[in-house]
Short mmCIF file of C-alpha atoms in Angstrom, two decimals:
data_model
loop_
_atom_site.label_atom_id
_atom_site.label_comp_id
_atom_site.label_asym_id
_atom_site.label_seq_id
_atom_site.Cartn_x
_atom_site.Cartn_y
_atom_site.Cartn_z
CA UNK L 1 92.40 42.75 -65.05
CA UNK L 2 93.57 43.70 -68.44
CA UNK L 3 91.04 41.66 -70.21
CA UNK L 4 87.40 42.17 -70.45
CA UNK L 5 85.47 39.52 -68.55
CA UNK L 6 83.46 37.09 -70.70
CA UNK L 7 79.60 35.23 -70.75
CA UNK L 8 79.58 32.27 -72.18
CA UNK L 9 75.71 32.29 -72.72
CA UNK L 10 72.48 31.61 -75.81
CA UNK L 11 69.96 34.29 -76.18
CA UNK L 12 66.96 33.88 -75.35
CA UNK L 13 68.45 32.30 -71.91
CA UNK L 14 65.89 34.51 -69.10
CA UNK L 15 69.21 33.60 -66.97
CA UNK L 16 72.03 34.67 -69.35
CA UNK L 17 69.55 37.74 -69.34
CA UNK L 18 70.00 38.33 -65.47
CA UNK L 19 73.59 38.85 -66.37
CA UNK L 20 73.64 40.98 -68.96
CA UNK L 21 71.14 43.30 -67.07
CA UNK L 22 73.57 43.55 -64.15
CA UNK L 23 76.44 43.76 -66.20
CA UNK L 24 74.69 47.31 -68.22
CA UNK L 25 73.51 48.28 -64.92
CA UNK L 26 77.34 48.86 -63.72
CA UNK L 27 78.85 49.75 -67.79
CA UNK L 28 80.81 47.19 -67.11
CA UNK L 29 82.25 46.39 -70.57
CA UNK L 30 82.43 42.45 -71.44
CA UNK L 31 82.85 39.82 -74.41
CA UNK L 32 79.35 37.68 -74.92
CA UNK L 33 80.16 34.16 -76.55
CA UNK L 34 77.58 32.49 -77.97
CA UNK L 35 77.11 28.98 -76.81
CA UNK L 36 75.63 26.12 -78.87
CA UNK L 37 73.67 24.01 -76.30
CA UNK L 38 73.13 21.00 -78.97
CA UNK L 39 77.11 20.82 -79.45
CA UNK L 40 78.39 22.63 -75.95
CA UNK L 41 81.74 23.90 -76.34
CA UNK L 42 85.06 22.52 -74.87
CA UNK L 43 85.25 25.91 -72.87
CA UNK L 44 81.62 25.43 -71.45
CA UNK L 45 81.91 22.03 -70.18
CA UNK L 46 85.81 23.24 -68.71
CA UNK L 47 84.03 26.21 -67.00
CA UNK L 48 81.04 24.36 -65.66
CA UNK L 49 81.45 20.63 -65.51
CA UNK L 50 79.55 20.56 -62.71
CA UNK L 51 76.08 21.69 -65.01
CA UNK L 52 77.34 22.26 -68.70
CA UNK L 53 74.63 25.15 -68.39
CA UNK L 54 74.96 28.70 -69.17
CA UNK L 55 76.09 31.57 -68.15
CA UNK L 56 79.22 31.22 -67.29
CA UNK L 57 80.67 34.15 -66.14
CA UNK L 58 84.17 34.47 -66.68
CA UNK L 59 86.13 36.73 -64.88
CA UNK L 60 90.47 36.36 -66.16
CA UNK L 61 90.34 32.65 -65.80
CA UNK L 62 88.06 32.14 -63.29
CA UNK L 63 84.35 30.99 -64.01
CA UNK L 64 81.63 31.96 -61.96
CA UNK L 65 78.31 29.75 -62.59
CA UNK L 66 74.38 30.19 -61.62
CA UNK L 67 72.90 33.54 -62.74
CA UNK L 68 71.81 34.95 -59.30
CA UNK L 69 75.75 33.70 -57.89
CA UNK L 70 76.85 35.31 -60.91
CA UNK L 71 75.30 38.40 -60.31
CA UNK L 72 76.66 38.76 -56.72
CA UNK L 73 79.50 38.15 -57.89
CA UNK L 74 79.61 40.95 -60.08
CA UNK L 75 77.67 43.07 -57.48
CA UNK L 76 80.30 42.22 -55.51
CA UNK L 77 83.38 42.95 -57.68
CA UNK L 78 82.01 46.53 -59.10
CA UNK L 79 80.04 47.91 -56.23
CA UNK L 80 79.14 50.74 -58.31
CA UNK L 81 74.85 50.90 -58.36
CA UNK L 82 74.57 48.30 -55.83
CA UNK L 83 71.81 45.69 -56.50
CA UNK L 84 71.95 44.28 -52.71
CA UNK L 85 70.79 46.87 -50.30
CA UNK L 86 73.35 47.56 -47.23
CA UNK L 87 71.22 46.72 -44.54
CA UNK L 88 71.42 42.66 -43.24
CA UNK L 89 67.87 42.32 -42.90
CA UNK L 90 66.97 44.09 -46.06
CA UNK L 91 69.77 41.70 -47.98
CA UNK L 92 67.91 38.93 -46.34
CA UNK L 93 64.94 39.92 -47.72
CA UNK L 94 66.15 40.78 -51.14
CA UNK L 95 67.76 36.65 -50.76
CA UNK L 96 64.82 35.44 -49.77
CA UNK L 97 62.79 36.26 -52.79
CA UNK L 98 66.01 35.23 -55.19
CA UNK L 99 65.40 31.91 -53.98
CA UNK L 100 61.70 32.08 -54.20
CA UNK L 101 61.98 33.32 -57.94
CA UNK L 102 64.47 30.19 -58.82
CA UNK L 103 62.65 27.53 -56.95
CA UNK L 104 59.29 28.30 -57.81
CA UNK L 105 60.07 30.58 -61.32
CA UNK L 106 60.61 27.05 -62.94
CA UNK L 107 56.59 26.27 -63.11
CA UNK L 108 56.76 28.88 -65.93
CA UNK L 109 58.94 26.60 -68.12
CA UNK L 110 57.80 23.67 -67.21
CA UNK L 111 54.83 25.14 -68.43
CA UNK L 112 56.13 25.53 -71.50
CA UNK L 113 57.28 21.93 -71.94
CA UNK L 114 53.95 20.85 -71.01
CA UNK L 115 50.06 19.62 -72.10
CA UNK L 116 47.21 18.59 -70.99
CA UNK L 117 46.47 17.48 -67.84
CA UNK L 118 50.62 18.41 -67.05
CA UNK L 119 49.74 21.88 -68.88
CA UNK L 120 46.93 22.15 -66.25
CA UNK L 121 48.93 21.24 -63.23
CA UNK L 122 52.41 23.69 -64.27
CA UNK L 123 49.51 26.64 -64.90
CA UNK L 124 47.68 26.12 -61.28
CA UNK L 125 51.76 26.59 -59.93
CA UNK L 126 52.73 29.19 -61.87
CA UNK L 127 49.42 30.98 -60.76
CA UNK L 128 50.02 30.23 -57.09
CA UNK L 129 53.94 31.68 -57.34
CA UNK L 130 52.26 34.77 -59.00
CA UNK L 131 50.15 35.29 -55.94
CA UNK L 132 52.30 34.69 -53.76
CA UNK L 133 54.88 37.47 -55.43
CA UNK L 134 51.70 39.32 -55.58
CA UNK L 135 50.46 39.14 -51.62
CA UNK L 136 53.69 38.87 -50.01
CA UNK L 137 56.42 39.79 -52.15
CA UNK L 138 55.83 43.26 -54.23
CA UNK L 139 53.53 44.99 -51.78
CA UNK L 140 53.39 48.79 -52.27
CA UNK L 141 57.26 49.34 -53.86
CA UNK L 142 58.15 50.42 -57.22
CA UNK L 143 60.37 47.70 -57.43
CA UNK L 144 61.42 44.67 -54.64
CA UNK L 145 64.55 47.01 -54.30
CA UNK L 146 62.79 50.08 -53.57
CA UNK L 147 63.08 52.88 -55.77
CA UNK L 148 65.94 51.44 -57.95
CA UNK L 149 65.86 47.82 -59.09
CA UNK L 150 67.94 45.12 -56.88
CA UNK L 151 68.57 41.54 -57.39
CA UNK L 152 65.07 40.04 -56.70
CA UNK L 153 64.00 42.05 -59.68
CA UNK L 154 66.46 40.60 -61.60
CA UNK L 155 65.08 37.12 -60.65
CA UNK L 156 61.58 37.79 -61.14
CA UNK L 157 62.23 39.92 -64.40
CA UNK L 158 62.92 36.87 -66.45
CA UNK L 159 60.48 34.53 -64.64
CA UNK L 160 58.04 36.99 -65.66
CA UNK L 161 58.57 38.65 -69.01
CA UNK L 162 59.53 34.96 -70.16
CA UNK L 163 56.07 34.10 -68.96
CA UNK L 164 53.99 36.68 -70.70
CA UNK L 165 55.83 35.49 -74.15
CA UNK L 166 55.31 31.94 -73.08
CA UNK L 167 51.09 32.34 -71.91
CA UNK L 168 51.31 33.69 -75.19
CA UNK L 169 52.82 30.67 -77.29
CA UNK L 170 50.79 28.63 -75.54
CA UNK L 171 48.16 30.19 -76.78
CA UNK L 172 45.28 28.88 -73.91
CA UNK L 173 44.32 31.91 -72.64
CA UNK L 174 46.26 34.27 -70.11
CA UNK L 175 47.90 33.43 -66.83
CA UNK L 176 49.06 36.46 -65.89
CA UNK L 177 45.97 38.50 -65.62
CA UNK L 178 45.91 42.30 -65.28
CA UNK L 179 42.78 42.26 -62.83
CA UNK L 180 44.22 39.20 -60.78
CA UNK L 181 47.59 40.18 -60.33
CA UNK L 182 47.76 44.62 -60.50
CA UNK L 183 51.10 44.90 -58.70
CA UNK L 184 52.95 42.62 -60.43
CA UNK L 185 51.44 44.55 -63.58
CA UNK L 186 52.49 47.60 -62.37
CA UNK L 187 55.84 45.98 -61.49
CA UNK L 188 57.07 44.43 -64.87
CA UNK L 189 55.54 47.81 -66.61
CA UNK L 190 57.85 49.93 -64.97
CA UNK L 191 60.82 47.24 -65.02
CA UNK L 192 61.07 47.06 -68.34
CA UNK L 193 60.70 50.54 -69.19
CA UNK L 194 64.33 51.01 -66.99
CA UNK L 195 66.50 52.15 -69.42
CA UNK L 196 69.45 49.57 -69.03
CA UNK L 197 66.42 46.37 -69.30
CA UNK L 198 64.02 48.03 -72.04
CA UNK L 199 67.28 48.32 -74.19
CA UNK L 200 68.57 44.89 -73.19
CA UNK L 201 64.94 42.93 -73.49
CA UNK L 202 65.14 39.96 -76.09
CA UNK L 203 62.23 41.54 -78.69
CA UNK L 204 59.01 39.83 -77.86
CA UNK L 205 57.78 38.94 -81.17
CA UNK L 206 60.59 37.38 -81.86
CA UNK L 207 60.74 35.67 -78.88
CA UNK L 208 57.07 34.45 -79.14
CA UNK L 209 57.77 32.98 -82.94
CA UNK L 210 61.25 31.10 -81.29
CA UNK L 211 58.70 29.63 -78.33
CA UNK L 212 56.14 28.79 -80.78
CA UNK L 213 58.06 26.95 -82.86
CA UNK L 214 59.88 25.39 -80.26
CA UNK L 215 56.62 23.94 -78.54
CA UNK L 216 55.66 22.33 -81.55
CA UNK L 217 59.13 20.60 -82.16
CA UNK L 218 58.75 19.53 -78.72
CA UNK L 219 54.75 18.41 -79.23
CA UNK L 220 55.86 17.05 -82.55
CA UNK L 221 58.45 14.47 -80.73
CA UNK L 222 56.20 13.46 -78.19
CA UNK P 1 69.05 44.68 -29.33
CA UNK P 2 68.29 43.88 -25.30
CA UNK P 3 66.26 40.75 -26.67
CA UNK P 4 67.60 37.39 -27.39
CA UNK P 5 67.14 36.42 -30.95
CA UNK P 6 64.48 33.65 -31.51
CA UNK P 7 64.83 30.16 -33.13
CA UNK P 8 61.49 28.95 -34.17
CA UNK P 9 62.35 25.26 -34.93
CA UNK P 10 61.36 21.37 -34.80
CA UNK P 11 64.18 19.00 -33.78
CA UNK P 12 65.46 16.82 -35.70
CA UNK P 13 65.09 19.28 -38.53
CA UNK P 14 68.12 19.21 -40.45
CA UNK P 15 67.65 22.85 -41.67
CA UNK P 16 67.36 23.87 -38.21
CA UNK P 17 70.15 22.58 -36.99
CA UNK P 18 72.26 24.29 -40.07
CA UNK P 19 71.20 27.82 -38.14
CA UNK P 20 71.79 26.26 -34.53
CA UNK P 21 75.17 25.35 -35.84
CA UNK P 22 75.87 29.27 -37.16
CA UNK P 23 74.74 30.71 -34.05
CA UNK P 24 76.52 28.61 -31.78
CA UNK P 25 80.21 28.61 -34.23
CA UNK P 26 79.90 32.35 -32.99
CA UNK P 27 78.27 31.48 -29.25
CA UNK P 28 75.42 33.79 -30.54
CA UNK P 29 72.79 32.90 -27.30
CA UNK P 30 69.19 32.92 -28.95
CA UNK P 31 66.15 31.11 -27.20
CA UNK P 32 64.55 28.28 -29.31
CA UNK P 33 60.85 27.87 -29.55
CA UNK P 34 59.74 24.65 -30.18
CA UNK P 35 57.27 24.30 -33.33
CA UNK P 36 54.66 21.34 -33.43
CA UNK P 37 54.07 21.17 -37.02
CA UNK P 38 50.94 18.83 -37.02
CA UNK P 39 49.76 22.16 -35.42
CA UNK P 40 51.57 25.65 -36.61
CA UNK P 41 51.51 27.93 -34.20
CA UNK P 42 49.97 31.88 -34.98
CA UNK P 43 53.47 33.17 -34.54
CA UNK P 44 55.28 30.47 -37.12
CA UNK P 45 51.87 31.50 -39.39
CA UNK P 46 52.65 35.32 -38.80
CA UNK P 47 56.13 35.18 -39.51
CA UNK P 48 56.39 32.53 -42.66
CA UNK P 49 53.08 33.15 -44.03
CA UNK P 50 54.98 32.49 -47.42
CA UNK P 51 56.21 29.14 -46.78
CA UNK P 52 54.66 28.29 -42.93
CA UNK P 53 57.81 26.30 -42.60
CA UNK P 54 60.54 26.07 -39.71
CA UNK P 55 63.45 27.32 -39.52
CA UNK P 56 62.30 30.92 -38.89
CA UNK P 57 65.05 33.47 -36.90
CA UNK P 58 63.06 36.18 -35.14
CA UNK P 59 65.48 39.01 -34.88
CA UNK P 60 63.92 42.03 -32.62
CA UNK P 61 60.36 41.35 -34.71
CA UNK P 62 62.06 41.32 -38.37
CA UNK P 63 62.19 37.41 -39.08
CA UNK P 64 64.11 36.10 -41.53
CA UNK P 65 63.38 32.76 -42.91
CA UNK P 66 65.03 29.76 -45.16
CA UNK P 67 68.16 28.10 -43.38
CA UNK P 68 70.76 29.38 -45.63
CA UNK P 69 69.38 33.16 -45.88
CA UNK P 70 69.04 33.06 -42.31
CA UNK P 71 73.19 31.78 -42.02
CA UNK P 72 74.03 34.37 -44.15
CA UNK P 73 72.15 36.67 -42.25
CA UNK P 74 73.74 35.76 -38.97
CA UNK P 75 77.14 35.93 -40.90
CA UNK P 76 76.60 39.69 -41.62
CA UNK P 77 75.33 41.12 -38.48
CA UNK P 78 77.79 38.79 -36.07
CA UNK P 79 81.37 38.90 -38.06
CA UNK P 80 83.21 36.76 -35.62
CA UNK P 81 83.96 33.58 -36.99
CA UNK P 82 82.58 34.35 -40.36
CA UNK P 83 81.20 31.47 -42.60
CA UNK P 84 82.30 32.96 -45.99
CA UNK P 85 85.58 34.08 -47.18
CA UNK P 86 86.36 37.67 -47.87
CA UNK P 87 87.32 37.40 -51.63
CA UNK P 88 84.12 37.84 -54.05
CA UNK P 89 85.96 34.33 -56.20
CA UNK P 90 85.70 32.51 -52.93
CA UNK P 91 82.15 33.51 -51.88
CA UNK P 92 80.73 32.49 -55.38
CA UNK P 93 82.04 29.63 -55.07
CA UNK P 94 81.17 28.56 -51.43
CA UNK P 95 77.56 30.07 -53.01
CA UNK P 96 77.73 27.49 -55.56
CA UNK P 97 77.64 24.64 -53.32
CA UNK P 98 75.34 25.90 -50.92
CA UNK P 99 73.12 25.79 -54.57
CA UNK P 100 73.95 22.74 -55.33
CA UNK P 101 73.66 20.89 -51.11
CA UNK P 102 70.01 22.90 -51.58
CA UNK P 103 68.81 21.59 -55.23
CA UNK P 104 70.31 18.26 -54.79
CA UNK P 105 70.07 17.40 -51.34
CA UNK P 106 66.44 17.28 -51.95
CA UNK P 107 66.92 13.43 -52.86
CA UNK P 108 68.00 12.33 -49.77
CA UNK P 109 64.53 13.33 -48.32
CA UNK P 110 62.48 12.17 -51.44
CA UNK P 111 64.84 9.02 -50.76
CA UNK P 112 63.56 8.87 -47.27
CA UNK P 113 59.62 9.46 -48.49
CA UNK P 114 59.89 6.78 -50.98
CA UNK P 115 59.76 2.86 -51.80
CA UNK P 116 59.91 0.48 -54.55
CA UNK P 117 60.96 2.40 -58.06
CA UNK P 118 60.54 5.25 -56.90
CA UNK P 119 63.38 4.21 -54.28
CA UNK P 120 65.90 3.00 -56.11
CA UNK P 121 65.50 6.58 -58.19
CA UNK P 122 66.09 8.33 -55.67
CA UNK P 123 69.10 6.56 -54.17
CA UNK P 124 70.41 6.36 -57.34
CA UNK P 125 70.00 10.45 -57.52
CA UNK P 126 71.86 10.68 -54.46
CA UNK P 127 74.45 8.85 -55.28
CA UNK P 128 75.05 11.30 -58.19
CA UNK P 129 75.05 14.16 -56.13
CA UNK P 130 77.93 12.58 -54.03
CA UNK P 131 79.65 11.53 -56.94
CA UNK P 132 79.47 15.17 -58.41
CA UNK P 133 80.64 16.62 -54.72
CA UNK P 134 83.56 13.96 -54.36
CA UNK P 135 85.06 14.86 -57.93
CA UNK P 136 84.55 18.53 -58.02
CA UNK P 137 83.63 20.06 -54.39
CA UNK P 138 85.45 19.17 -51.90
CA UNK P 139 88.82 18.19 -53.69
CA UNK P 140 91.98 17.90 -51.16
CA UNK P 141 90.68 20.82 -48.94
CA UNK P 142 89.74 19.53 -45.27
CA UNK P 143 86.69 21.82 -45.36
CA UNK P 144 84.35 23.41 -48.25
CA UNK P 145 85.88 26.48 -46.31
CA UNK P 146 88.94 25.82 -46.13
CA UNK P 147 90.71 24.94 -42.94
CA UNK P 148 87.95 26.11 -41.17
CA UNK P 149 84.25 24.97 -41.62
CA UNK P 150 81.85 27.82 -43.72
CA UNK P 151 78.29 27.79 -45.31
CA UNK P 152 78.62 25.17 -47.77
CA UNK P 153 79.55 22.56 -44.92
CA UNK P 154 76.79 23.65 -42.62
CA UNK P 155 74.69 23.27 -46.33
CA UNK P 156 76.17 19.67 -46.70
CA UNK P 157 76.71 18.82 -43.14
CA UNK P 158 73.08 18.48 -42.52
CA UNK P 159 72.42 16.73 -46.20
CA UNK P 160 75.54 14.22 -45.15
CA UNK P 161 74.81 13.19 -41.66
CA UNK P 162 71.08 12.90 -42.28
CA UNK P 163 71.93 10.79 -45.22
CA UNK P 164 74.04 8.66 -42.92
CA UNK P 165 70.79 8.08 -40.66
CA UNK P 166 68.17 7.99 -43.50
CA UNK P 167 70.15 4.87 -45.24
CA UNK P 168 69.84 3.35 -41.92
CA UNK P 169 66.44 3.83 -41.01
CA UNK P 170 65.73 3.00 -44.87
CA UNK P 171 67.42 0.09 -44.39
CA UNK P 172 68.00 -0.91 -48.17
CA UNK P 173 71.70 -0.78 -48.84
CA UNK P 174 74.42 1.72 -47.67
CA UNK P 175 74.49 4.91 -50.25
CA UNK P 176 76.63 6.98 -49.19
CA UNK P 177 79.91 3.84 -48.80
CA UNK P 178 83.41 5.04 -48.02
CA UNK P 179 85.23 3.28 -50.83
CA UNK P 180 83.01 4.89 -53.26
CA UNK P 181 83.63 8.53 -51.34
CA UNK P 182 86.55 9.01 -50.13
CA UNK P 183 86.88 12.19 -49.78
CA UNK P 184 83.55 12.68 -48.29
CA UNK P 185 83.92 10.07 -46.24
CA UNK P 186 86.89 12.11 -44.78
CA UNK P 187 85.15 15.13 -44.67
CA UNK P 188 82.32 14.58 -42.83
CA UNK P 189 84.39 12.79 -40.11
CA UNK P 190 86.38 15.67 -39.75
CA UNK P 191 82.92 18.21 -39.53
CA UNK P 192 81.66 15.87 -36.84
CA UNK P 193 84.86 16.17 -34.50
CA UNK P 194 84.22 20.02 -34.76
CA UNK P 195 83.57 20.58 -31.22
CA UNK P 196 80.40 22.83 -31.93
CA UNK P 197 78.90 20.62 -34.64
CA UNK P 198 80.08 17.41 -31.92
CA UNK P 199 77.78 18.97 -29.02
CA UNK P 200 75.21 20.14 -31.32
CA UNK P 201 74.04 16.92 -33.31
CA UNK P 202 71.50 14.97 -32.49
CA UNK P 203 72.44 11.77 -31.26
CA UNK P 204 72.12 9.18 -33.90
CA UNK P 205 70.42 5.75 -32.31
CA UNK P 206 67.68 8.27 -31.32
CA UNK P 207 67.37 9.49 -34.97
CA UNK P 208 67.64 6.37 -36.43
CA UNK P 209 64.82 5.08 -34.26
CA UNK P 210 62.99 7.99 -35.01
CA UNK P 211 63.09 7.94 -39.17
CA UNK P 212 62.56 4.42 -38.70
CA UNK P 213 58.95 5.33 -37.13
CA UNK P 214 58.47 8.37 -39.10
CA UNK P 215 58.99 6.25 -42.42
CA UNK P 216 56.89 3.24 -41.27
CA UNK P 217 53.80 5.73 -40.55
CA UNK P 218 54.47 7.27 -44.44
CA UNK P 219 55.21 4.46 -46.78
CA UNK P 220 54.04 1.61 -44.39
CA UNK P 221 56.54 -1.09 -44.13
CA UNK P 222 57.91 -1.94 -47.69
#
């Protein structure tokens, strides 16, 4: 493949993130275009009709859609610093909190796009995925990959970085306690201080500004 | 491994029967434990304390839970007759629609759960998840996988033919109609004449009869 692979993809997307993380992870050179979700290209709704969401990941002419597929994909393709572990059980494991990160990660933003007695409700969820990840999930690793990061740290990164910015645009207080939840402390400390994330993290105060504003244009229209 | 896997399930689960399916497409013998679910059992408990839901595949004493990890699972530690292709283009996209059979096939159970409004919602949500499989999943292949059945069949084979009973037992108007879905229509005849799927699906008058008692006990008769 002559040509670079490209992400079609909007930053601050926590899943165009999961991308670009395992894309750095492997150096595994590739052209970002920048989507406009308000006007969505004629490439993005070819790629994905299915969705019309980004990424896309496209690899020659062949798109590749869903962040955590995406990533296996890529995993996949360039084996080089696997993010699956070898072992079938282990993968299973690694799978089963992937899925656990997308189906329950979404309390964070619907979170966001809530108030009130909603606001209340999407905050009780988002605690109860947090201790779950906290009881179950993390338990004594580093990382849910071990000593390296894998793919269930690539699903939770966003899910939980995005939900530090987001308690914090809020602005009701904290969800994500220290005291309540130390292992997942511990965890996103040390995941974003790997090299490849810390230098690919969208900057925070920028990114709490963009949410800020964005809750009130949503609160303003409703 | 001396031991016989384990199948912790509940009949008719359809998510059970998508891992009853795997194991027996590769005559895997496993013993099934039957799970009441009015009343979980310790082991069910000690082995999903994340979810506490069936189906749960106790391999040696390493379980491995959520029907589509678990098929994967079973894919990588018994090759024969494998469930996903070998190329990484392929396996996204049978990944895709195993996505898409588990985020969308949710409305076929709300569907089942609900009346009034709330019913015509959801039957008009499945419909659009049919519509978006007929035009862009299963095209003019026989199978998701091909010539041969893979994961994304067992994902939809299970939303599909539990569809066919729900609408039944529901009783308000066929959803899934042939003229509307061809293709499907096509496709899911052809995954019921698979001999292993033929012997290993419940037998529909009994599951009609039994949604229809199962729904009258949740939304009353509406």
């Amino acid at each position: 493949m002559a040509e670079q692979p490209k992400l079609l993809g909007t930053l601050p997307s926590p899943f165009v993130h999961r991308v670009i993380w395992a894309l750095k992870l492997k150096a595994i050179p590739y052209e970002f275009i920048e989507q406009d979700l308000t006007n969505k290209s004629p490439l993005l709704l070819k790629y994905n009709p299915v969705h019309k969401k980004v990424p896309v990941f496209l690899h020659g002419d062949k798109p590749v859609c869903e962040s955590m597929i995406i990533v296996e994909y890529i995993d996949e393709v360039w084996p080089q610093n696997p993010l699956l572990p070898k072992d079938p059980y282990e993968r299973a494991q690694a799978r089963f909190w992937v899925k656990f990160a997308e189906d329950k990660g979404t309390a964070v933003y619907r979170m966001f796009s809530s108030k009130g007695e909603e606001l209340e409700k999407t905050k009780k969820e988002t605690l109860e995925m947090l201790q779950t990840a906290e009881e179950h999930g993390i338990g004594e690793k580093k990382f849910f990959g071990g000593e390296s990061i894998g793919i269930a740290d690539i699903a939770f990164g966003p899910v939980v970085y995005g939900l530090e910015i987001i308690e914090e645009a809020i602005g009701e207080g904290a969800v994500f306690e220290a005291h309540r939840f130390p292992r997942l402390h511990a965890w996103i400390k040390n995941f974003k201080q790997v090299p490849v994330i810390k230098e690919n993290l969208a900057e925070r105060d920028w990114m709490v500004t963009l949410f800020k504003n964005r809750r009130e244009a949503l609160a303003g229209s409703a």
